[in-house]
PDB file of C-alpha atoms in Angstrom:
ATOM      1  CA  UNK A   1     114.788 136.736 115.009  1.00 47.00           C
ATOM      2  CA  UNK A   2     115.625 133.087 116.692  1.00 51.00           C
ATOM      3  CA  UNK A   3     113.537 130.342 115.153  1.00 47.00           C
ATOM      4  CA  UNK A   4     113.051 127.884 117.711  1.00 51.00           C
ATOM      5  CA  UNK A   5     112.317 124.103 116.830  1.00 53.00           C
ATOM      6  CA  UNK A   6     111.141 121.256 119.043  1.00 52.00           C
ATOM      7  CA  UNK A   7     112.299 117.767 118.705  1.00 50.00           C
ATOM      8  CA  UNK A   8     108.632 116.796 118.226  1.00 50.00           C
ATOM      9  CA  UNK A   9     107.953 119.630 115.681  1.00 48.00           C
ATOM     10  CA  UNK A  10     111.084 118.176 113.507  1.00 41.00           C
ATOM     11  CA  UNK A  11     109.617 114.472 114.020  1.00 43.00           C
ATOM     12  CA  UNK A  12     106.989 115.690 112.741  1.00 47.00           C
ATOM     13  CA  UNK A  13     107.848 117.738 109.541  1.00 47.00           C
ATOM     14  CA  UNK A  14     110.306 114.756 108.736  1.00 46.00           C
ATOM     15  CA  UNK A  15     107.807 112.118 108.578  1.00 46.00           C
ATOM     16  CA  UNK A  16     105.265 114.321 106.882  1.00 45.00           C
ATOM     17  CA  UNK A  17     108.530 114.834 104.016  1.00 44.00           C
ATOM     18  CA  UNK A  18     108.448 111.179 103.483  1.00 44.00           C
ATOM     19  CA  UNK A  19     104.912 110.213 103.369  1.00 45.00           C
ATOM     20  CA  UNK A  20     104.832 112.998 100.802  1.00 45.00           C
ATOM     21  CA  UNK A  21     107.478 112.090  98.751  1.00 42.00           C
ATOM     22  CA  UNK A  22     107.384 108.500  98.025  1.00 51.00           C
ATOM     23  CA  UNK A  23     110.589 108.739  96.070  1.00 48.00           C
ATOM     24  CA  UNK A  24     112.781 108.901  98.742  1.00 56.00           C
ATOM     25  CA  UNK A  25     112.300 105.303  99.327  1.00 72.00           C
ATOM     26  CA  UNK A  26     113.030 104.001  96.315  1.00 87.00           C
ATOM     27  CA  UNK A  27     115.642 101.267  95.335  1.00 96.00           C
ATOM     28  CA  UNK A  28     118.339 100.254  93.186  1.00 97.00           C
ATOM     29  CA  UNK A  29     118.298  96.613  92.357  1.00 98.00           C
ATOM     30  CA  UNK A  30     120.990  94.896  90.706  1.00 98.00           C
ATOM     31  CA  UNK A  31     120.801  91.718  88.537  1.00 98.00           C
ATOM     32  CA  UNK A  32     123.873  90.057  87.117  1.00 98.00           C
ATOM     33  CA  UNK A  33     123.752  88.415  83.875  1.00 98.00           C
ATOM     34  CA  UNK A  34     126.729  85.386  84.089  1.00 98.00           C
ATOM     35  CA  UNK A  35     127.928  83.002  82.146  1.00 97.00           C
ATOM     36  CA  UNK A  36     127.902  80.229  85.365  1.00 96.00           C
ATOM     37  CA  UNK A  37     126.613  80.936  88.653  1.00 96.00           C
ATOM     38  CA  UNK A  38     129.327  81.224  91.044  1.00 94.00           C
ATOM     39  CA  UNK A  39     126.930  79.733  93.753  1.00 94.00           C
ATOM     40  CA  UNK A  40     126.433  76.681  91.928  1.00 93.00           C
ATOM     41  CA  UNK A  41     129.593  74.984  89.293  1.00 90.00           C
ATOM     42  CA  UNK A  42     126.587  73.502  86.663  1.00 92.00           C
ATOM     43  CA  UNK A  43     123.998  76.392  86.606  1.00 94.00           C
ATOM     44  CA  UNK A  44     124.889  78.305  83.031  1.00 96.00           C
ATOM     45  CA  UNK A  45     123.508  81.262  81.375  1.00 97.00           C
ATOM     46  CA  UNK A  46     122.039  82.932  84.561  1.00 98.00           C
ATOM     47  CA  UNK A  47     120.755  85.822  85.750  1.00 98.00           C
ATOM     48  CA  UNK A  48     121.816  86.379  89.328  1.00 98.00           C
ATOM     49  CA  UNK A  49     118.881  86.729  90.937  1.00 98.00           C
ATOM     50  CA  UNK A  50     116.560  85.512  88.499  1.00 97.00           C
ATOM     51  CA  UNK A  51     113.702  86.204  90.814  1.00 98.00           C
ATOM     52  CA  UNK A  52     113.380  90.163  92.430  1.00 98.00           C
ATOM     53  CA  UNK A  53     110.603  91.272  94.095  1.00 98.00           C
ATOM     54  CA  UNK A  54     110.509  95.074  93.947  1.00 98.00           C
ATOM     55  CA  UNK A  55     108.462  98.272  95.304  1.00 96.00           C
ATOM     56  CA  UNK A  56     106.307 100.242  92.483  1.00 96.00           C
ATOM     57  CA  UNK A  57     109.316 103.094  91.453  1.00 96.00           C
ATOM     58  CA  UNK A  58     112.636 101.088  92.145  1.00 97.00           C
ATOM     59  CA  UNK A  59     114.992 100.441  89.486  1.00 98.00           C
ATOM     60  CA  UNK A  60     117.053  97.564  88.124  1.00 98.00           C
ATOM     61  CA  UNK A  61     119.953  97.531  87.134  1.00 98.00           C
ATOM     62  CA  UNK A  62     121.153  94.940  84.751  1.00 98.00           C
ATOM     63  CA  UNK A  63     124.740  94.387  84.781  1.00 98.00           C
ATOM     64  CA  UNK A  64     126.840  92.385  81.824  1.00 97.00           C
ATOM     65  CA  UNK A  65     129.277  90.825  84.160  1.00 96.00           C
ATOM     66  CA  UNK A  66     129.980  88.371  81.480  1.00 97.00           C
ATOM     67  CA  UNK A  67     130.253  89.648  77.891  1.00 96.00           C
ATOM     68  CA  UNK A  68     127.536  87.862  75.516  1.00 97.00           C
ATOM     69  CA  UNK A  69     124.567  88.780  77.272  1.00 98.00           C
ATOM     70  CA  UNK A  70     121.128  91.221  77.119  1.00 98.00           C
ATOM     71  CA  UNK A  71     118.162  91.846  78.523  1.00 98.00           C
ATOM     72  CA  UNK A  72     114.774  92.113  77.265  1.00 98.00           C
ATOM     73  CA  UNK A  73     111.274  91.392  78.154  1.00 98.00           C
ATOM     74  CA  UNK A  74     109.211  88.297  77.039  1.00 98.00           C
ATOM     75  CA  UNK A  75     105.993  89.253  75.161  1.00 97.00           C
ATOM     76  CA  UNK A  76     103.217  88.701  77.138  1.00 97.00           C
ATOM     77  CA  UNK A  77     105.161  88.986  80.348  1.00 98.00           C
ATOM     78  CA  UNK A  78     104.591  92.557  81.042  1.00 98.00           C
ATOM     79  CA  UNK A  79     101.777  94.282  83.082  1.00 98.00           C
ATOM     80  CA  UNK A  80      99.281  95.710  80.414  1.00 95.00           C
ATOM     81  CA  UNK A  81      99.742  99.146  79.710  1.00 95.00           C
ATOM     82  CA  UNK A  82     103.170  98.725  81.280  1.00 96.00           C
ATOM     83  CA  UNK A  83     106.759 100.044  78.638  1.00 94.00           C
ATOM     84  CA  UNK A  84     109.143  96.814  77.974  1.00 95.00           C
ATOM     85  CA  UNK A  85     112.804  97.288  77.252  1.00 98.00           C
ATOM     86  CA  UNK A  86     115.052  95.541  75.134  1.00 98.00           C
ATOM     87  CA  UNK A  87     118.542  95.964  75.839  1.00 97.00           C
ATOM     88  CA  UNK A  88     121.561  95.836  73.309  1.00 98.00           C
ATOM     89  CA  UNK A  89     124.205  92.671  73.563  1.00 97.00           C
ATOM     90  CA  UNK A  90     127.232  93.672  76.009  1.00 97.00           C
ATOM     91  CA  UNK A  91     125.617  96.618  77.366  1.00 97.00           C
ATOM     92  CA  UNK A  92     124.096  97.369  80.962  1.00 98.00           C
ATOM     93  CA  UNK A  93     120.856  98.723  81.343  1.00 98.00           C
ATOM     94  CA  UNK A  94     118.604 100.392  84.096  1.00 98.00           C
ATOM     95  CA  UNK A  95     114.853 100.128  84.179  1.00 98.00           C
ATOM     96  CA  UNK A  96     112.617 101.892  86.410  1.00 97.00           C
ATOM     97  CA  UNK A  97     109.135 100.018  86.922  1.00 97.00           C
ATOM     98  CA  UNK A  98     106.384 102.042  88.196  1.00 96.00           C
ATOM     99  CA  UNK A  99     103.419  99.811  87.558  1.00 97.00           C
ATOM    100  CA  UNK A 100     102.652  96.417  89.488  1.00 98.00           C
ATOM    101  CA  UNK A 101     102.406  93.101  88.014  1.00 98.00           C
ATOM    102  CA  UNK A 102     105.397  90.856  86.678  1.00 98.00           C
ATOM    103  CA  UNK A 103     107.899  91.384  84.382  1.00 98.00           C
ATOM    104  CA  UNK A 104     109.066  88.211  82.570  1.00 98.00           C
ATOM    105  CA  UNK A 105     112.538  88.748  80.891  1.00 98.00           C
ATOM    106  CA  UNK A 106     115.165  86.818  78.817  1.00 98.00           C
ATOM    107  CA  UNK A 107     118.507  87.098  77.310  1.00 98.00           C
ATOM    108  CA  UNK A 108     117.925  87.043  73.479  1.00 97.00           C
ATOM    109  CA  UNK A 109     120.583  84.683  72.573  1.00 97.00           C
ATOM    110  CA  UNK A 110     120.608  82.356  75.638  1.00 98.00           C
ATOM    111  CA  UNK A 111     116.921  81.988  76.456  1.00 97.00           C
ATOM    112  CA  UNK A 112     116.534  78.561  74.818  1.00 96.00           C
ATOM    113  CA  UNK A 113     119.748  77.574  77.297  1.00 96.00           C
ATOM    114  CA  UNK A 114     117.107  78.752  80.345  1.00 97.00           C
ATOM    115  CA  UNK A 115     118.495  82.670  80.548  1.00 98.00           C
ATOM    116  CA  UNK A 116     115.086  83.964  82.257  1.00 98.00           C
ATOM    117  CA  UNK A 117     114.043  85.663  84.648  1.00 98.00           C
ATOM    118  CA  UNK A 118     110.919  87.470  86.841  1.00 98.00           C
ATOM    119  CA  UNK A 119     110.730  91.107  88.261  1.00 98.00           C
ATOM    120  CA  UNK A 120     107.540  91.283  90.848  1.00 98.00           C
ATOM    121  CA  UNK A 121     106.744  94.947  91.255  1.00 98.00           C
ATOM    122  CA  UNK A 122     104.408  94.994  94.322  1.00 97.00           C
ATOM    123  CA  UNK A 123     101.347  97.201  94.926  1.00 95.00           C
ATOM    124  CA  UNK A 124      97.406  97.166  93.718  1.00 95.00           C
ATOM    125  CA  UNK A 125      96.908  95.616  90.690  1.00 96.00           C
ATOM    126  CA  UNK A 126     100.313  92.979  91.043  1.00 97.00           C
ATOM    127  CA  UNK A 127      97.897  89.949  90.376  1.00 97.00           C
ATOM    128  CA  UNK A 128      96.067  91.438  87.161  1.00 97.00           C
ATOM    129  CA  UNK A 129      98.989  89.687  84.458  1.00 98.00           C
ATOM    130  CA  UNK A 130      99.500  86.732  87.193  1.00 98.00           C
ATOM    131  CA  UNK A 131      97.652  84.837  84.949  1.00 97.00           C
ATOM    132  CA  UNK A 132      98.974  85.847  81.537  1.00 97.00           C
ATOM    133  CA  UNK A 133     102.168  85.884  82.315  1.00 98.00           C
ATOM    134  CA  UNK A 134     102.059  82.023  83.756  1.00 98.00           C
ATOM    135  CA  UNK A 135     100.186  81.196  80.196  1.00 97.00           C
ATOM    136  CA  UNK A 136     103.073  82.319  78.113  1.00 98.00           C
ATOM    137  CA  UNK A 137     104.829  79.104  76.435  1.00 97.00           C
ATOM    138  CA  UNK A 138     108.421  78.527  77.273  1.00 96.00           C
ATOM    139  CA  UNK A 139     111.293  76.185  75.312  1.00 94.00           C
ATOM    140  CA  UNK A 140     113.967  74.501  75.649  1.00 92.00           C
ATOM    141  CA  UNK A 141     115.868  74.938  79.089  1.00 96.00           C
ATOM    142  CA  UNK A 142     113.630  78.037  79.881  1.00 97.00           C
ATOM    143  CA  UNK A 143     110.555  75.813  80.223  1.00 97.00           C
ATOM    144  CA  UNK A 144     112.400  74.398  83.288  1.00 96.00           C
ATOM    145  CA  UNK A 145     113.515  77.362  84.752  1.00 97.00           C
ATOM    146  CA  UNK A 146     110.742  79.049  84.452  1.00 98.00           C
ATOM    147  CA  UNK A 147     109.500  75.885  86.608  1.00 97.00           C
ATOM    148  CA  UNK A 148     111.725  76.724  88.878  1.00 97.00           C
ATOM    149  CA  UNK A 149     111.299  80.504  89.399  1.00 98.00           C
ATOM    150  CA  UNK A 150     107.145  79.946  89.615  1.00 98.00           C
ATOM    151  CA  UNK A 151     107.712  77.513  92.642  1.00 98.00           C
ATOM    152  CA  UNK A 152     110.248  79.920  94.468  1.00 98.00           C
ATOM    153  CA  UNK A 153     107.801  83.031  93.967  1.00 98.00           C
ATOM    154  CA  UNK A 154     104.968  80.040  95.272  1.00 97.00           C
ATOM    155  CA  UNK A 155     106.987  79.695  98.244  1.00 97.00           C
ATOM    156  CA  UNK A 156     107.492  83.095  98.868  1.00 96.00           C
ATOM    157  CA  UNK A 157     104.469  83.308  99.079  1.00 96.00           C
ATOM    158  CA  UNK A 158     103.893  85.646  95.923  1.00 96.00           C
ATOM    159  CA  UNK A 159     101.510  84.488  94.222  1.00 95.00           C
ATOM    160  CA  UNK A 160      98.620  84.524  96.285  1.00 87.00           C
ATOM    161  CA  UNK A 161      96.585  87.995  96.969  1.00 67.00           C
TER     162      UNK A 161
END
């Protein structure tokens, strides 16, 4: 028995595969948590990028490429309903995030030196903790960056439906 297939036929199966199976697409993101920023000599206590804008099932991957540093989520900052993490000082960690909205984070012992950071997941429902995560009070140096990471996601165009 020969099975014959067309190029058509295979175009076909292929594309029904992926619209099937979401999972294929998704992506590894990685964030670097650094002591300085080696794009700019005064930025300290960074997360490199401190802004990632991410499809509903991709992962991030938090990297200690300085030692000192974790990474956990700021109460209030998470989509409702949504799992935080909180991840241990020195050690890398991977979060998958399924559900749209944004994800405020921090490093525990840097945060009041500005150590922040925002994780847009896109899809329906992204705008539903716009608004509550915006509210949350910041201090210190974080108060600033958080400034700063708001008017980048503005300009992006992000936070608008």
């Amino acid at each position: 028995m020969k099975l014959t297939i067309d190029r058509r036929t295979l175009l076909l199966a292929s594309s029904a595969a992926l619209i099937a199976r979401p999972s294929f697409a998704a992506e590894t993101h990685t964030v670097e948590m650094l002591n300085k920023d080696p794009d700019d000599s005064k930025a300290r206590m960074v997360f490199k990028p401190n802004l990632v804008v991410v499809q509903a099932g991709d992962t991030i991957s938090f990297v200690g490429t300085d030692r000192g540093h974790n990474c956990e989520v700021i109460d209030g900052m998470v989509p409702e309903g949504a799992e935080g993490w909180k991840g241990k000082i020195n050690d890398d960690i991977e979060v998958t995030l399924d559900q749209p909205g944004f994800y405020g984070y921090k490093c525990t012992p840097h945060v009041g030196q500005g150590m922040v950071g925002l994780v847009i997941v896109q899809g329906d429902g992204m705008m539903d903790n716009l608004e509550a995560a915006q509210s949350v009070k910041q201090r210190g140096q974080a108060k600033k960056r958080w400034g700063a990471i708001w008017e980048e996601a503005e300009a992006q165009g992000l936070l608008s439906a």
